[in-house]
Coordinates of C-alpha atoms in Angstrom, one line a residue:
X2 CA 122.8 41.7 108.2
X3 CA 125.2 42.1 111.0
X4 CA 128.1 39.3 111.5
X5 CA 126.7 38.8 115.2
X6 CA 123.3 37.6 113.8
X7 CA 125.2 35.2 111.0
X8 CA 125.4 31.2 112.5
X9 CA 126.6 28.0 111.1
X10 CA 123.9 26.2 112.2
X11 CA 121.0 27.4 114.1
X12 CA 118.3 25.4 116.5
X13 CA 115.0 26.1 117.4
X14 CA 113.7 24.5 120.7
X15 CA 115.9 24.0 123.9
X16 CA 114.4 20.8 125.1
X17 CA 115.8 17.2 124.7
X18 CA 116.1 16.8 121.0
X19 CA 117.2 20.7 121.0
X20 CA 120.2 20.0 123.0
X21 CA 120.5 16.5 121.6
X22 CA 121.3 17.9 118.4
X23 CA 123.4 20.4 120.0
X24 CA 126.2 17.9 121.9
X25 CA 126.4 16.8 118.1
X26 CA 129.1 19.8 117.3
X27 CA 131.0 19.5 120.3
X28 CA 133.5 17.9 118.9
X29 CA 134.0 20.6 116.0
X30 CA 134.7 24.1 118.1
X31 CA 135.0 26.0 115.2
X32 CA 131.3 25.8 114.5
X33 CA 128.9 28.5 115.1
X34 CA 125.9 27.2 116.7
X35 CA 122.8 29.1 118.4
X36 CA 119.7 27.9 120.0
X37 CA 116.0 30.1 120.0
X38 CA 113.6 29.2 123.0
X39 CA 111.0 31.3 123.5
X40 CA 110.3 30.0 127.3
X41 CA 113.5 28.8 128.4
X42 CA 115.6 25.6 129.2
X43 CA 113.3 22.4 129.6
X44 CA 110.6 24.5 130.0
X45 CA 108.6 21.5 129.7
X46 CA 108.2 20.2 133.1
X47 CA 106.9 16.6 132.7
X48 CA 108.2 13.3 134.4
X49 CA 108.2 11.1 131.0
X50 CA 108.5 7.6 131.0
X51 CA 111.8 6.0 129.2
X52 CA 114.0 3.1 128.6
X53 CA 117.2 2.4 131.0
X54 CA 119.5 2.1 128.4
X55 CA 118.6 5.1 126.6
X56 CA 119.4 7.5 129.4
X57 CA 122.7 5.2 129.6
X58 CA 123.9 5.4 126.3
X59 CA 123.4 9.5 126.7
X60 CA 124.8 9.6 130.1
X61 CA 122.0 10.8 132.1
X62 CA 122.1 8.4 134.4
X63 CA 122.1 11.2 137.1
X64 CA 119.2 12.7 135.8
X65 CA 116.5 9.8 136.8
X66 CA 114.0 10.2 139.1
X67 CA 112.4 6.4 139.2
X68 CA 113.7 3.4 138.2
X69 CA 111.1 0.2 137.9
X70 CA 111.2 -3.5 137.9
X71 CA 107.7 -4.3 136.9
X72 CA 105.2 -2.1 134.3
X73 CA 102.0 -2.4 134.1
X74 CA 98.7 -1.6 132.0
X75 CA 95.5 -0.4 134.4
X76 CA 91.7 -0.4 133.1
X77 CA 89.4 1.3 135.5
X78 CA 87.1 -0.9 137.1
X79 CA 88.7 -3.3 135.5
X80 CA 92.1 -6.1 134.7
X81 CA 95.3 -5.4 134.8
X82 CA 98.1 -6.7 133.4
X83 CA 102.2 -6.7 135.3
X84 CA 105.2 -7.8 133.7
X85 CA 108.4 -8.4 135.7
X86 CA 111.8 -7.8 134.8
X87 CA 114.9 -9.1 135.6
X88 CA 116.6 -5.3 136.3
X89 CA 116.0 -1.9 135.5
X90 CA 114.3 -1.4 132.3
X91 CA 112.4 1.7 132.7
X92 CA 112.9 5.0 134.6
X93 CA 111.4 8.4 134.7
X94 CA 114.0 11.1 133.6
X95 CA 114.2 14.7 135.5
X96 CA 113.5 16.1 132.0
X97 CA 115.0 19.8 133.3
X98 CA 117.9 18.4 135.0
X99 CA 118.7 16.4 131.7
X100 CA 118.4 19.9 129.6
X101 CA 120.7 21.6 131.7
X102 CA 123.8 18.8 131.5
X103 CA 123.5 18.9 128.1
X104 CA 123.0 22.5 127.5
X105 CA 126.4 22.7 130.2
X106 CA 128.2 20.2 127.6
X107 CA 127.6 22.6 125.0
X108 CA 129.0 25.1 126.6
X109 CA 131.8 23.6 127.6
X110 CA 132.8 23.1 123.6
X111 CA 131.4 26.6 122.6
X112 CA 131.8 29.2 125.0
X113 CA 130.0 31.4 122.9
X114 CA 126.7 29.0 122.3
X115 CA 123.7 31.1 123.4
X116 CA 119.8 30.6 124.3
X117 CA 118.3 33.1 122.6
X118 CA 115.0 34.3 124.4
X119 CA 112.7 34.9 121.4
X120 CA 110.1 33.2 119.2
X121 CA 111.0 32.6 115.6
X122 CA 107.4 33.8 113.6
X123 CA 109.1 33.4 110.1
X124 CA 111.7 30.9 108.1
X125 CA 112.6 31.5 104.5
X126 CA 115.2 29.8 102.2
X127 CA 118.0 31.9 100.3
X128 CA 120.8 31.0 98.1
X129 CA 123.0 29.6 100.6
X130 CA 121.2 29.0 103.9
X131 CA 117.9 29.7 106.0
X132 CA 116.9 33.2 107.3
X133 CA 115.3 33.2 110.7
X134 CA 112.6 36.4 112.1
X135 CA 112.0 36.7 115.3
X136 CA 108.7 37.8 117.3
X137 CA 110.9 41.4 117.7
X138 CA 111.4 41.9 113.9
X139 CA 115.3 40.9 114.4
X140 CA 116.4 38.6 111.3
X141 CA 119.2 36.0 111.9
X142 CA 121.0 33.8 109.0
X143 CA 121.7 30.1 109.3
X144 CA 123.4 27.7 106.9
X145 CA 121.4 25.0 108.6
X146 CA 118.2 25.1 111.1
X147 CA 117.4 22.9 113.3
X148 CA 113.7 23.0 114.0
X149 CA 113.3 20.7 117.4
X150 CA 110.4 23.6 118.3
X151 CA 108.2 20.3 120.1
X152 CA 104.3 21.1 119.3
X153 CA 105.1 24.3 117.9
X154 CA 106.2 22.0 115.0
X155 CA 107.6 25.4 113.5
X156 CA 108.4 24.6 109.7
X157 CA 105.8 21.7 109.3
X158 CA 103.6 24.7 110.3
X159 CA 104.8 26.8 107.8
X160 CA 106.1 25.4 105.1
X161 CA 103.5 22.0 104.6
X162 CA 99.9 21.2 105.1
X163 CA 99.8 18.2 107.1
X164 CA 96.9 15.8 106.4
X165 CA 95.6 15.3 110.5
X166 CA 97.3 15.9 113.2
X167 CA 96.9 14.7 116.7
X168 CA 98.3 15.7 120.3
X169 CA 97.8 14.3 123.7
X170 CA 97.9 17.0 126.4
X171 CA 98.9 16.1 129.5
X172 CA 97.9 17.0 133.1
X173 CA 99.4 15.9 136.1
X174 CA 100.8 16.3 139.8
X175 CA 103.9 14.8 141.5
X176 CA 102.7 14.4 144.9
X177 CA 104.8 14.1 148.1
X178 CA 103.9 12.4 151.6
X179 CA 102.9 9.3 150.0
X180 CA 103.3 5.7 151.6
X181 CA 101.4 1.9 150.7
X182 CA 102.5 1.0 147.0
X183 CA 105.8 -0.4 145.6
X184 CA 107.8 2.0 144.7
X185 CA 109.7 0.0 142.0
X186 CA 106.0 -0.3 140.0
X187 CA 105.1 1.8 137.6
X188 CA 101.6 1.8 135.3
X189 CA 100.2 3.0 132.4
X190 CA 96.1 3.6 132.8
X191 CA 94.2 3.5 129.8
X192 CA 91.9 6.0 128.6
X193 CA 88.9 6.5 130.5
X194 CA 86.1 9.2 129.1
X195 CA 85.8 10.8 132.5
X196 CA 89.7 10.7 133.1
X197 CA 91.5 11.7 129.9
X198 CA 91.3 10.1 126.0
X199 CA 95.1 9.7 126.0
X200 CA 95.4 8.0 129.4
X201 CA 97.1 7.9 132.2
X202 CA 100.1 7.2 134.3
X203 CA 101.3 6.3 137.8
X204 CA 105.3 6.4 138.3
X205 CA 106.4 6.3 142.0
X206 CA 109.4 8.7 142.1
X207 CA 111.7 8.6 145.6
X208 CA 111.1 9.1 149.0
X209 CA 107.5 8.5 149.4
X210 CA 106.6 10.6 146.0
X211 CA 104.4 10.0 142.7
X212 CA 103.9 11.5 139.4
X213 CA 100.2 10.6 138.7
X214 CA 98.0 11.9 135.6
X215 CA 95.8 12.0 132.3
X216 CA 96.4 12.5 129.2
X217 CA 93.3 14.0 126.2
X218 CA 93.9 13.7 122.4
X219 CA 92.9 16.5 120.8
X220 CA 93.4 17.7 116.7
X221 CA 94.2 20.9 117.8
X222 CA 98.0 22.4 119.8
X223 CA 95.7 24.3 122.4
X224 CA 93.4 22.9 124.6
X225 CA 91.3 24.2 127.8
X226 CA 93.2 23.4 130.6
X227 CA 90.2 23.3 132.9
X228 CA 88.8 20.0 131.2
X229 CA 92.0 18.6 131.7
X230 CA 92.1 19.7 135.3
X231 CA 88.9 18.3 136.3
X232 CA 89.2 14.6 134.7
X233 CA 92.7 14.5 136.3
X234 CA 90.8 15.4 139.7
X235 CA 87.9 12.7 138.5
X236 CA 90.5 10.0 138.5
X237 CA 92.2 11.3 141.6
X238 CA 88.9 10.5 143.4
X239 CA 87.7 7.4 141.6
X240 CA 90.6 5.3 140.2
X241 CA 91.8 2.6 142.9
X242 CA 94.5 2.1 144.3
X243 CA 95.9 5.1 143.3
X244 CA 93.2 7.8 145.0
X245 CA 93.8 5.4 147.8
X246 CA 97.7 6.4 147.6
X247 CA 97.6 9.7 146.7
X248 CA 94.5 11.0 149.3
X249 CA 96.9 12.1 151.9
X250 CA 99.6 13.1 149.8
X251 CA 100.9 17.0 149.1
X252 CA 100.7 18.5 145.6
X253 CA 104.2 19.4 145.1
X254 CA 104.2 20.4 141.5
X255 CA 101.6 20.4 138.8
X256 CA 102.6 18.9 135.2
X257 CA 101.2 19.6 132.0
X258 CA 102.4 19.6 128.4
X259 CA 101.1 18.4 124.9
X260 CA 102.8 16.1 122.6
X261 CA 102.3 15.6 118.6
X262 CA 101.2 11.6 118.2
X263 CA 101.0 11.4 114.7
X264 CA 104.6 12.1 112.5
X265 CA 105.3 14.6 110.5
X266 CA 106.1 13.0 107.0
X267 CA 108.2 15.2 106.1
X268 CA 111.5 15.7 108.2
X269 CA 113.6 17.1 105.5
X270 CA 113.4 20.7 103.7
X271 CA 116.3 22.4 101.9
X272 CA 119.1 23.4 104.6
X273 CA 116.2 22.2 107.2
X274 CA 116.0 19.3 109.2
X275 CA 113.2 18.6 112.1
X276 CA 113.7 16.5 115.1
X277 CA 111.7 15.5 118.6
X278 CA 108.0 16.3 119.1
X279 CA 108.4 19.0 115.9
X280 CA 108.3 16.0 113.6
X281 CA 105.9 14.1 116.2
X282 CA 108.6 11.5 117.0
X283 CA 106.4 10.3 119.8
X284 CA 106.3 6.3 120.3
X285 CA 102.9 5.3 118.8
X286 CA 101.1 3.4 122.0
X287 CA 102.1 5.0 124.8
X288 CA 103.5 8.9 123.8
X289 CA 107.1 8.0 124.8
X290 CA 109.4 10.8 123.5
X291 CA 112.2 10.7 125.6
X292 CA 114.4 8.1 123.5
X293 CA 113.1 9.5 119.4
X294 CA 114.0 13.1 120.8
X295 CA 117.7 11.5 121.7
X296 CA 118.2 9.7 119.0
X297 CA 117.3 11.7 116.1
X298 CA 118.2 14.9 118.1
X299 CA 121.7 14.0 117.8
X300 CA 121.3 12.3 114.5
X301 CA 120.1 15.3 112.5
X302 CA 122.7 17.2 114.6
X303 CA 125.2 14.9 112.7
X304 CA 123.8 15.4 109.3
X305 CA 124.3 18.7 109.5
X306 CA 127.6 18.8 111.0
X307 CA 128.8 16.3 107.8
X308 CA 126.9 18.4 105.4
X309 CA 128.9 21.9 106.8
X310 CA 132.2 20.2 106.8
X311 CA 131.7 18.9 103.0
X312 CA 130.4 21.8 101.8
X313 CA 127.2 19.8 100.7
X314 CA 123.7 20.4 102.1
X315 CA 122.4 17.4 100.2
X316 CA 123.9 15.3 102.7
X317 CA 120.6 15.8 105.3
X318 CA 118.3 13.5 103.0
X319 CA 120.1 10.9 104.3
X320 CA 118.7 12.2 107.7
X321 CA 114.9 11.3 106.2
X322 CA 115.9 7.8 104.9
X323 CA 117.3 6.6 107.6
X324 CA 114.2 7.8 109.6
X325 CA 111.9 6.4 107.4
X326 CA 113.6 3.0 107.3
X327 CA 113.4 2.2 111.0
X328 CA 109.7 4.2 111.8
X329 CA 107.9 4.8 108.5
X330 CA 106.3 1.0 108.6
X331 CA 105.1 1.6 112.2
X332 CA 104.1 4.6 112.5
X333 CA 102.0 4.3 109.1
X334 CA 100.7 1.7 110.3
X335 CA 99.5 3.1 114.0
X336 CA 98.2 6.5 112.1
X337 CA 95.7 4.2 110.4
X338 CA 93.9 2.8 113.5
X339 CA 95.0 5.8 115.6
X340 CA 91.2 7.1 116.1
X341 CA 90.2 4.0 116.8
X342 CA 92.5 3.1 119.4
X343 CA 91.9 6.6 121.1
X344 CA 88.3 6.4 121.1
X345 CA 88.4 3.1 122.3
X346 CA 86.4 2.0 125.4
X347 CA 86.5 0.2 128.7
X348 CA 85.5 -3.3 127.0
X349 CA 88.4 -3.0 124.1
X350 CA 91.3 -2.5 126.5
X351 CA 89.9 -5.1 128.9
X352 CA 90.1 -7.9 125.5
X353 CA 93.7 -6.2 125.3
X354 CA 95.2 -7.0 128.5
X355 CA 93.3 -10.6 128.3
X356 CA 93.8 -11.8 125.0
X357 CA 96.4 -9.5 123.8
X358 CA 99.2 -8.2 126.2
X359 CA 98.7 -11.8 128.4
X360 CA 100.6 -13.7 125.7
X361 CA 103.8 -11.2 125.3
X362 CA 106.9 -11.9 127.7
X363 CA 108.1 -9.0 129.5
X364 CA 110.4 -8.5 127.0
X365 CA 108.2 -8.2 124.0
X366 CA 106.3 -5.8 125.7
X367 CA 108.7 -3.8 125.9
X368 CA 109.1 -3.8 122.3
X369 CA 105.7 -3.3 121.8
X370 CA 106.1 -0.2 123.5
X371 CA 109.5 0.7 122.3
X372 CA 108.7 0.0 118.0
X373 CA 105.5 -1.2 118.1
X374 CA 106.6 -4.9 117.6
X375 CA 105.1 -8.3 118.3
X376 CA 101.5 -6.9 117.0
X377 CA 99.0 -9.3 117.3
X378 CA 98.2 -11.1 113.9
X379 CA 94.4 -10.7 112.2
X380 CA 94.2 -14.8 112.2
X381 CA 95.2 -14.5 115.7
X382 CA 92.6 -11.8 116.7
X383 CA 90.0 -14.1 115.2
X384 CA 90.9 -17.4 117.2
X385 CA 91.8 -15.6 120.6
X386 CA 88.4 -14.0 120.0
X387 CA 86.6 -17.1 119.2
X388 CA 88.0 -19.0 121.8
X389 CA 87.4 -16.3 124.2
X390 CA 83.6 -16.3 123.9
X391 CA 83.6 -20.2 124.2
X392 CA 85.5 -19.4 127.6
X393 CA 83.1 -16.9 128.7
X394 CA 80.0 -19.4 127.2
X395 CA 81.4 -21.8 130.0
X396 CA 83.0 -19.7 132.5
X397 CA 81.4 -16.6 133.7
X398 CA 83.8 -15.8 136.2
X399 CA 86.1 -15.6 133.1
X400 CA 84.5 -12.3 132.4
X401 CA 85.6 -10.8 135.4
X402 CA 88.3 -8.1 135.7
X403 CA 92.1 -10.3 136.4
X404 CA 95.2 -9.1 137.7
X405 CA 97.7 -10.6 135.4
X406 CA 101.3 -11.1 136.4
X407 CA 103.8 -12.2 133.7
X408 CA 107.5 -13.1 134.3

């Protein structure tokens, strides 16, 4: 094998938790680092949903598209549910823009760090390292990979048989030309048959623009675009306010993407570590993968920094417990009552926002959202739904859809 094709560390995916992982060795130049992408940098061109501080603590602050005071959860035809906050909590990141500053950081610490425009088909271990094919029959050497390949979820794919697996695959537009709503609101929609299994979204952007959408869960990677196509269009048409919004506006760009919702339970394999959407990272309620892709982007970029410097490639386990000790609870947890939830109906979510979501403060929603925290109790879903059929026994306007604002 030639010395050009012979890397310290090698990373598959140049998306978020690609790059993430990346900025890891820039303060170590002597480190030989390359990155595969088969489509290109960000290629994904969503507008995701994220926290404040997040894009903060990464320095991305110029990368945000919308930032909101208020979020809210939408049932069609039905309640919904605001809470208000006190400053900036959430924004929707300009996911390519962020790809490119970091992929420029890199850079500027390894002048020699490349994008490699290929597909890796095939991984195998040897004595000291990882050996990487690519789709052209080339073979590259690693000491460590990387594997932030998003729903490709490269080595999980080769190398384990997962038990289920789940994606929600996203269809959207950002429209332009818009006018009538606050543009410092943004909602989640839940899922609607017609509209998308996953849900939905409405984030107002800038300048009289709005990224607006569905979402459909699927157990495969690959899904027909068409069906996503025409429940996005059904909701454009028959959700309100937002058709109402968006009638006149332009179709500047169409989004679309598809994001693993059920983790990979196995982030660790020898000289391997997996990051982002590849080890399906996404936040269990709402597919929020902006900050796990960030965080454990860098963090297994860190593992395997320490493991080259000490000679030891034992040293990325650490990487798993560490994961496993802040998101193994939750996520277990979620996976259990994950076809439930998606399969849910127009009644459920309407108990949700009313006897559920109604008794969190803004900011325990936003843990709900962020770790799955503040989960309503059994012996609490038992009296809220008692005393919610005496309510409705003696109230029937108590059965009509509410617009809920907590502060």
């Amino acid at each position: 094998m030639s010395a050009e094709n012979q890397y310290d560390v090698i990373i598959v995916g140049a998306g978020i938790s690609g790059l993430s992982a990346g900025c890891a060795f820039n303060r170590r130049k002597n480190i030989k680092i390359a990155c595969i992408e088969k489509k290109g940098i960000g290629s994904n061109n969503p507008s995701p949903l994220t926290f404040f501080d997040v894009i903060k603590e990464h320095n991305l602050l110029d990368c945000i598209k919308g930032g909101y005071l208020s979020f809210g959860f939408h049932n069609h035809k039905g309640s919904s549910i605001r809470f208000l906050f006190e400053d900036q909590r959430l924004v929707v990141l300009d996911y390519q823009k962020a790809c490119i500053k970091l992929y420029n950081k890199i850079k500027t610490c390894h002048p020699d760090f490349s994008v490699i425009n290929n597909e890796v088909i095939d991984v195998w271990n040897e004595e000291k390292g990882v050996c990487i094919k690519l789709k052209d029959e080339e073979v590259f050497h690693a000491k460590i990979l990387i594997d932030c390949s998003g729903k490709e979820k490269l080595i999980n794919r080769l190398f384990a048989s997962e038990k289920s697996e789940l994606y929600s695959h996203v269809y959207g537009a950002i429209f332009s030309g818009l006018e009538g709503f606050e543009d410092n609101s943004a909602y989640y929609l839940w899922p609607v048959k017609d509209f998308g299994t996953g849900g939905g979204w409405f984030y107002p952007l800038n300048e009289g623009r709005a990224s607006f959408g569905y979402a459909a869960i699927a157990d495969t990677p690959n899904i027909d675009y068409e069906s996503l196509k025409e429940g996005f269009n059904n909701a454009l048409q028959e959700f309100r306010p937002y058709n109402d919004y968006l009638r006149k506006g332009i179709i500047e760009n169409v989004e679309s993407g598809s994001i693993p919702v059920l983790y990979a339970e196995r982030l660790v394999y020898p000289n391997i570590l997996i990051s982002g959407d590849a080890g399906g990272m996404a936040t269990n309620w709402t597919c929020m993968g902006i900050e796990p892709s960030l965080q454990y982007g860098r963090l297994a970029g860190e593992f395997a920094l320490k493991a080259l410097i000490d000679g030891d490639s034992q040293i990325i386990q650490e990487y798993q417990t560490i994961w496993e000790k802040e998101n193994k609870a939750t996520y277990d947890s979620f996976a259990k009552l994950a076809s439930t939830f998606w399969n849910a109906d127009y009644n459920v979510w309407e108990w949700i926002i009313k006897n559920d979501l109604a008794y969190l403060t803004p900011d325990q929603m936003l843990r709900r959202m962020r770790k799955n925290d503040n989960i309503i109790k059994k012996h609490q879903i038992l009296f809220r739904a008692l005393h919610n059929k005496i309510k409705n026994l003696f109230n029937k306007k108590s059965t009509l859809p509410e617009q809920i604002t907590i502060q």
